[in-house]
Amino acid sequence: MVPSMVSGRVQCPTASDGAADCKAGADQLCRSKGFREGKSLTTDSAEACSAKALIPGRQREPSDCHTNYFVTRAICR
């Protein structure tokens, strides 16, 4: 099968060490397009916060928000 570049948006799962596993995200994106596996080319990130972070006057705590990572383009085979 000839490698192909695909686009989409799949969240990178969290690995056992706490880092984003964008290889698994690329594999998932490629499988959704009919391929077996992939390698991420482009990633994106977004901060996600709990509703507690929006309470007026409340001091924001480090555990209120976290960063999600996404694979947006991958080379698939």
PDB file of C-alpha atoms in Angstrom:
ATOM      1  CA  MET A   1       0.000   0.000   0.000  1.00  0.00           C
ATOM      2  CA  VAL A   2       1.345   3.446  -0.952  1.00  0.00           C
ATOM      3  CA  PRO A   3       1.682   5.899   1.964  1.00  0.00           C
ATOM      4  CA  SER A   4      -0.898   8.706   1.950  1.00  0.00           C
ATOM      5  CA  MET A   5      -1.301  11.946   3.864  1.00  0.00           C
ATOM      6  CA  VAL A   6      -4.648  12.312   5.655  1.00  0.00           C
ATOM      7  CA  SER A   7      -6.256  15.111   7.668  1.00  0.00           C
ATOM      8  CA  GLY A   8      -8.619  15.006  10.606  1.00  0.00           C
ATOM      9  CA  ARG A   9      -8.595  15.668  14.333  1.00  0.00           C
ATOM     10  CA  VAL A  10      -7.968  12.843  16.809  1.00  0.00           C
ATOM     11  CA  GLN A  11      -6.999  13.378  20.443  1.00  0.00           C
ATOM     12  CA  CYS A  12      -3.675  11.896  21.506  1.00  0.00           C
ATOM     13  CA  PRO A  13      -4.265   9.572  24.472  1.00  0.00           C
ATOM     14  CA  THR A  14      -2.211   9.987  27.637  1.00  0.00           C
ATOM     15  CA  ALA A  15       0.656   7.501  27.944  1.00  0.00           C
ATOM     16  CA  SER A  16       1.637   5.798  31.205  1.00  0.00           C
ATOM     17  CA  ASP A  17       4.296   8.469  31.821  1.00  0.00           C
ATOM     18  CA  GLY A  18       1.697  11.259  31.556  1.00  0.00           C
ATOM     19  CA  ALA A  19       2.838  12.548  28.152  1.00  0.00           C
ATOM     20  CA  ALA A  20       0.627  12.683  25.070  1.00  0.00           C
ATOM     21  CA  ASP A  21       0.959   9.578  22.868  1.00  0.00           C
ATOM     22  CA  CYS A  22       0.478  11.108  19.419  1.00  0.00           C
ATOM     23  CA  LYS A  23       1.714   7.923  17.689  1.00  0.00           C
ATOM     24  CA  ALA A  24      -1.446   6.235  18.989  1.00  0.00           C
ATOM     25  CA  GLY A  25      -3.476   9.263  17.854  1.00  0.00           C
ATOM     26  CA  ALA A  26      -1.934   9.052  14.370  1.00  0.00           C
ATOM     27  CA  ASP A  27      -2.676   5.320  14.226  1.00  0.00           C
ATOM     28  CA  GLN A  28      -6.310   5.988  15.184  1.00  0.00           C
ATOM     29  CA  LEU A  29      -6.645   8.762  12.570  1.00  0.00           C
ATOM     30  CA  CYS A  30      -5.193   6.482   9.884  1.00  0.00           C
ATOM     31  CA  ARG A  31      -7.443   3.549  10.848  1.00  0.00           C
ATOM     32  CA  SER A  32     -10.467   5.851  10.552  1.00  0.00           C
ATOM     33  CA  LYS A  33      -9.423   6.486   6.925  1.00  0.00           C
ATOM     34  CA  GLY A  34      -8.925   2.795   6.083  1.00  0.00           C
ATOM     35  CA  PHE A  35      -5.194   2.476   6.729  1.00  0.00           C
ATOM     36  CA  ARG A  36      -3.312   0.324   9.226  1.00  0.00           C
ATOM     37  CA  GLU A  37      -0.986   2.755  10.986  1.00  0.00           C
ATOM     38  CA  GLY A  38       0.483   6.223  10.747  1.00  0.00           C
ATOM     39  CA  LYS A  39       2.982   8.831  11.822  1.00  0.00           C
ATOM     40  CA  SER A  40       1.849  12.281  12.937  1.00  0.00           C
ATOM     41  CA  LEU A  41       2.857  15.258  10.808  1.00  0.00           C
ATOM     42  CA  THR A  42       0.911  18.069  12.433  1.00  0.00           C
ATOM     43  CA  THR A  43      -0.425  18.381  15.961  1.00  0.00           C
ATOM     44  CA  ASP A  44      -2.580  20.934  17.737  1.00  0.00           C
ATOM     45  CA  SER A  45      -3.304  21.620  21.378  1.00  0.00           C
ATOM     46  CA  ALA A  46      -6.123  23.148  23.405  1.00  0.00           C
ATOM     47  CA  GLU A  47      -6.510  23.959  27.071  1.00  0.00           C
ATOM     48  CA  ALA A  48      -9.486  22.312  28.781  1.00  0.00           C
ATOM     49  CA  CYS A  49     -10.681  23.649  32.134  1.00  0.00           C
ATOM     50  CA  SER A  50     -13.227  22.429  34.637  1.00  0.00           C
ATOM     51  CA  ALA A  51     -16.241  24.581  35.473  1.00  0.00           C
ATOM     52  CA  LYS A  52     -14.516  25.496  38.765  1.00  0.00           C
ATOM     53  CA  ALA A  53     -12.076  27.664  36.804  1.00  0.00           C
ATOM     54  CA  LEU A  54     -14.985  29.876  35.689  1.00  0.00           C
ATOM     55  CA  ILE A  55     -16.281  30.761  39.157  1.00  0.00           C
ATOM     56  CA  PRO A  56     -15.859  34.538  39.623  1.00  0.00           C
ATOM     57  CA  GLY A  57     -13.431  35.443  42.415  1.00  0.00           C
ATOM     58  CA  ARG A  58     -12.124  31.881  42.812  1.00  0.00           C
ATOM     59  CA  GLN A  59      -8.349  31.450  42.782  1.00  0.00           C
ATOM     60  CA  ARG A  60      -7.374  29.210  39.866  1.00  0.00           C
ATOM     61  CA  GLU A  61      -5.554  26.024  40.912  1.00  0.00           C
ATOM     62  CA  PRO A  62      -3.097  24.027  38.767  1.00  0.00           C
ATOM     63  CA  SER A  63      -5.482  21.059  38.679  1.00  0.00           C
ATOM     64  CA  ASP A  64      -8.336  23.169  37.203  1.00  0.00           C
ATOM     65  CA  CYS A  65      -6.998  22.997  33.630  1.00  0.00           C
ATOM     66  CA  HIS A  66      -4.994  20.632  31.435  1.00  0.00           C
ATOM     67  CA  THR A  67      -3.769  20.607  27.849  1.00  0.00           C
ATOM     68  CA  ASN A  68      -5.202  18.192  25.277  1.00  0.00           C
ATOM     69  CA  TYR A  69      -3.128  17.333  22.206  1.00  0.00           C
ATOM     70  CA  PHE A  70      -4.542  16.342  18.810  1.00  0.00           C
ATOM     71  CA  VAL A  71      -3.130  14.853  15.604  1.00  0.00           C
ATOM     72  CA  THR A  72      -4.444  16.871  12.644  1.00  0.00           C
ATOM     73  CA  ARG A  73      -2.373  15.396   9.780  1.00  0.00           C
ATOM     74  CA  ALA A  74      -0.629  12.070   9.450  1.00  0.00           C
ATOM     75  CA  ILE A  75       1.214   9.918   6.917  1.00  0.00           C
ATOM     76  CA  CYS A  76      -0.608   6.589   6.730  1.00  0.00           C
ATOM     77  CA  ARG A  77       0.203   3.180   5.312  1.00  0.00           C
TER      78      ARG A  77
END
